[in-house]
Short mmCIF file of C-alpha atoms in Angstrom, two decimals:
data_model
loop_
_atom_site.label_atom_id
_atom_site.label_comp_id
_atom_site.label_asym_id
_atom_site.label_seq_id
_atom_site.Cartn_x
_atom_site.Cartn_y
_atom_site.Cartn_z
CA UNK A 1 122.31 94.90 133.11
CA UNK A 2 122.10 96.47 129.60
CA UNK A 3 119.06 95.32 127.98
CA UNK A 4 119.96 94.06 124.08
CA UNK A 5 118.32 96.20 121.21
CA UNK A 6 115.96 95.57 118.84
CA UNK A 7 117.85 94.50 116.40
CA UNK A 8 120.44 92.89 118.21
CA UNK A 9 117.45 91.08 119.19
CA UNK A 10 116.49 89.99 116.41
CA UNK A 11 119.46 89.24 114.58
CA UNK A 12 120.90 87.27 117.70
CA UNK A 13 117.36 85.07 117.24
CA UNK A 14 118.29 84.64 113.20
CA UNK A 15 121.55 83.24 114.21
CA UNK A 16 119.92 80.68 116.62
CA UNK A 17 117.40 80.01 113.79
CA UNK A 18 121.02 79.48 110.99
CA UNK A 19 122.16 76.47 113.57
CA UNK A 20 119.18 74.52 112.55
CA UNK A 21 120.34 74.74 109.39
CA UNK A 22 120.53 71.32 106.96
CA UNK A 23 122.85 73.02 104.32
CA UNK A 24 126.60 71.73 104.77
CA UNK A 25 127.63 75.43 102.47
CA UNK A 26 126.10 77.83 104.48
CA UNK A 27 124.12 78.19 107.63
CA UNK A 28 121.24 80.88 107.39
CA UNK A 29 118.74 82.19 109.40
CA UNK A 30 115.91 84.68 108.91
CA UNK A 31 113.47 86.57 111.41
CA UNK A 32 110.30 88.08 110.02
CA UNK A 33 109.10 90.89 112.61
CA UNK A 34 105.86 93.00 111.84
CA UNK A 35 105.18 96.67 113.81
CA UNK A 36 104.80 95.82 116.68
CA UNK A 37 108.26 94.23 116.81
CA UNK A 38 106.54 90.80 117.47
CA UNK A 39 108.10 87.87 115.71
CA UNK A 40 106.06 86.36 112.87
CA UNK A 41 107.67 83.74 111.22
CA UNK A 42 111.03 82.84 111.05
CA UNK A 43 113.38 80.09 108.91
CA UNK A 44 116.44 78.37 107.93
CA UNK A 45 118.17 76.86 104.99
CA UNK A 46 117.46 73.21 104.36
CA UNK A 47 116.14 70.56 101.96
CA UNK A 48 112.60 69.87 101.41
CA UNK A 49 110.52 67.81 104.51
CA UNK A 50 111.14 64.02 103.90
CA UNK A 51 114.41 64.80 101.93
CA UNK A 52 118.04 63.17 103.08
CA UNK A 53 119.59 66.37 105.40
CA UNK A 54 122.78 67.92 103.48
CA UNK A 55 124.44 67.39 106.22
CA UNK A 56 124.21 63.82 106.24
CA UNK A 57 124.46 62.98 102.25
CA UNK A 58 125.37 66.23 100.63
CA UNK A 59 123.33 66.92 97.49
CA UNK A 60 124.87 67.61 94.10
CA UNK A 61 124.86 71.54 94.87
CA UNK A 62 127.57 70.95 97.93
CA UNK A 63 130.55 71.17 96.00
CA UNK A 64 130.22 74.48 94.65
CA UNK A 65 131.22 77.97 96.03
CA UNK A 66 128.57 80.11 97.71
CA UNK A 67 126.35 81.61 95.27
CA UNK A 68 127.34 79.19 92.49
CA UNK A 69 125.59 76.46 91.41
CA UNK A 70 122.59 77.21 93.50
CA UNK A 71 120.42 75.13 90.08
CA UNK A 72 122.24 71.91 91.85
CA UNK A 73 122.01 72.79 95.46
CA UNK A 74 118.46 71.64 97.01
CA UNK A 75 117.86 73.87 99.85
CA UNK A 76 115.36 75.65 100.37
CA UNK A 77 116.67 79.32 101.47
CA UNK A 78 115.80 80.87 105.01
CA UNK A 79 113.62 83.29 103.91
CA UNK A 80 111.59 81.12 101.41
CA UNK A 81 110.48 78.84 104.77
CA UNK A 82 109.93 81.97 106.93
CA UNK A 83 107.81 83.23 104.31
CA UNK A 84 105.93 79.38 104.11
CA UNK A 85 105.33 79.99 107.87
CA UNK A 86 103.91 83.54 107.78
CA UNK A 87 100.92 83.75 107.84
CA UNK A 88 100.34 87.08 106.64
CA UNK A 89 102.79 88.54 104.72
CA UNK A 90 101.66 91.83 104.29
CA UNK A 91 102.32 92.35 108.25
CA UNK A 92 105.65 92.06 107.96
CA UNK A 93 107.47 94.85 108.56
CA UNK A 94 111.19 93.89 108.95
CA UNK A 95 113.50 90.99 107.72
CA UNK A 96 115.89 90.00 109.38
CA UNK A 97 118.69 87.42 107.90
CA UNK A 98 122.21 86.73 108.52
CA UNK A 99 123.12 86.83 104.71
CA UNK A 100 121.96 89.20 102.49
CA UNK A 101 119.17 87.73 100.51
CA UNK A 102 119.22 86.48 97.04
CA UNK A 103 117.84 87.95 93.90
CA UNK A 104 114.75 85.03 94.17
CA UNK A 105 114.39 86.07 97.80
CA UNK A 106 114.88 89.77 97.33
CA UNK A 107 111.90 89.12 94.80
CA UNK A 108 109.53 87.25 97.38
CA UNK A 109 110.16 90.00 100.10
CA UNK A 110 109.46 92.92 97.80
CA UNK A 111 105.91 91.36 97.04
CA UNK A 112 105.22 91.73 100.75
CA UNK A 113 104.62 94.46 102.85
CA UNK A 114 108.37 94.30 104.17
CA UNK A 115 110.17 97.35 104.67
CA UNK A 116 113.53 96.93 105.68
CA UNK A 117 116.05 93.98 105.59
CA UNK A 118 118.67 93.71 108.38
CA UNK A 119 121.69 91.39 107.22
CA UNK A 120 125.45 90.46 108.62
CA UNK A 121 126.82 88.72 106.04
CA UNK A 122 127.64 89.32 102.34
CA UNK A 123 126.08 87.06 99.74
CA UNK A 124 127.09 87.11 96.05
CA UNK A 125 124.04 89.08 94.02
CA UNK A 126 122.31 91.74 93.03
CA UNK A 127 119.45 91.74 95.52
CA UNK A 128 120.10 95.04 97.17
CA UNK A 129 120.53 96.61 93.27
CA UNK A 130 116.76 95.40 92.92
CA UNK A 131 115.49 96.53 95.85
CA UNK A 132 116.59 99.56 95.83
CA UNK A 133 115.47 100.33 92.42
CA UNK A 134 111.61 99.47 93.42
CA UNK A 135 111.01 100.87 96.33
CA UNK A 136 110.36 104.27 97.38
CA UNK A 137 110.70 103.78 101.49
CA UNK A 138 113.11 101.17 103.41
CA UNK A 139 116.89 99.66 103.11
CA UNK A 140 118.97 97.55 103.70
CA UNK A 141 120.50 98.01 106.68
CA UNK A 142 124.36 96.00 107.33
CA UNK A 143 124.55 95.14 110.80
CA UNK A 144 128.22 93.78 112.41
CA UNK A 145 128.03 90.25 113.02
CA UNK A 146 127.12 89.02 116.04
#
């Protein structure tokens, strides 16, 4: 039996968390995971708690193309509610996501104590520009898609 990776892992777990997703344009998951590899918070895209589910009535923001339009689209993204859940953000160590984070959620990591973000899947942005240019240590890491 070969035992799965780390980040296998923990990408595998942010793809279970993306099926709970509300959002009828994209499904997305995140894993927050401190140093001691231990699982902290995690999230998915959806509307607000209390709000009609995408998925069921889509809001105005369905119709447009990934990335577009996100002003008329009411979800709130998977790292935003894995960061709501945390509840210490400067123990997080890695992020892991199955799209590459947005420039708002790029922003919210960077004012943690997050090192790295993990990601499988290409979102339209300039996240990674912005993190790169601030920080000293960590990446961005591509990982194949599970």
């Amino acid at each position: 039996m070969n035992r799965p990776g780390r980040i296998k892992t923990f990408m595998d777990i942010a793809y279970i968390m993306s099926k709970r997703s509300t959002c009828v344009r994209r499904q997305v998951g995140c894993v927050l995971v401190d140093t001691h590899n231990h699982v902290v918070a995690t999230g998915y895209n959806g509307v607000a708690s209390g709000m009609t589910h995408c998925i069921d009535t889509p809001c105005p923001g369905a119709e447009y193309e990934s990335g577009q339009g996100l002003d008329q689209c009411q979800a709130i993204h998977a790292e935003q509610n894995a960061l709501l859940q945390c509840k210490d953000v400067y123990n997080i160590k890695d992020c892991f996501v199955t799209a590459e984070p947005c420039v708002t959620c790029t922003k919210l990591l960077m004012n943690t104590s997050c090192k790295n973000i993990y990601y499988s899947e290409y979102y339209p942005g300039d996240g990674e520009k912005l993190w790169d240019d601030s920080r000293d240590i960590g990446h961005w890491i591509k990982v194949n898609p599970i």
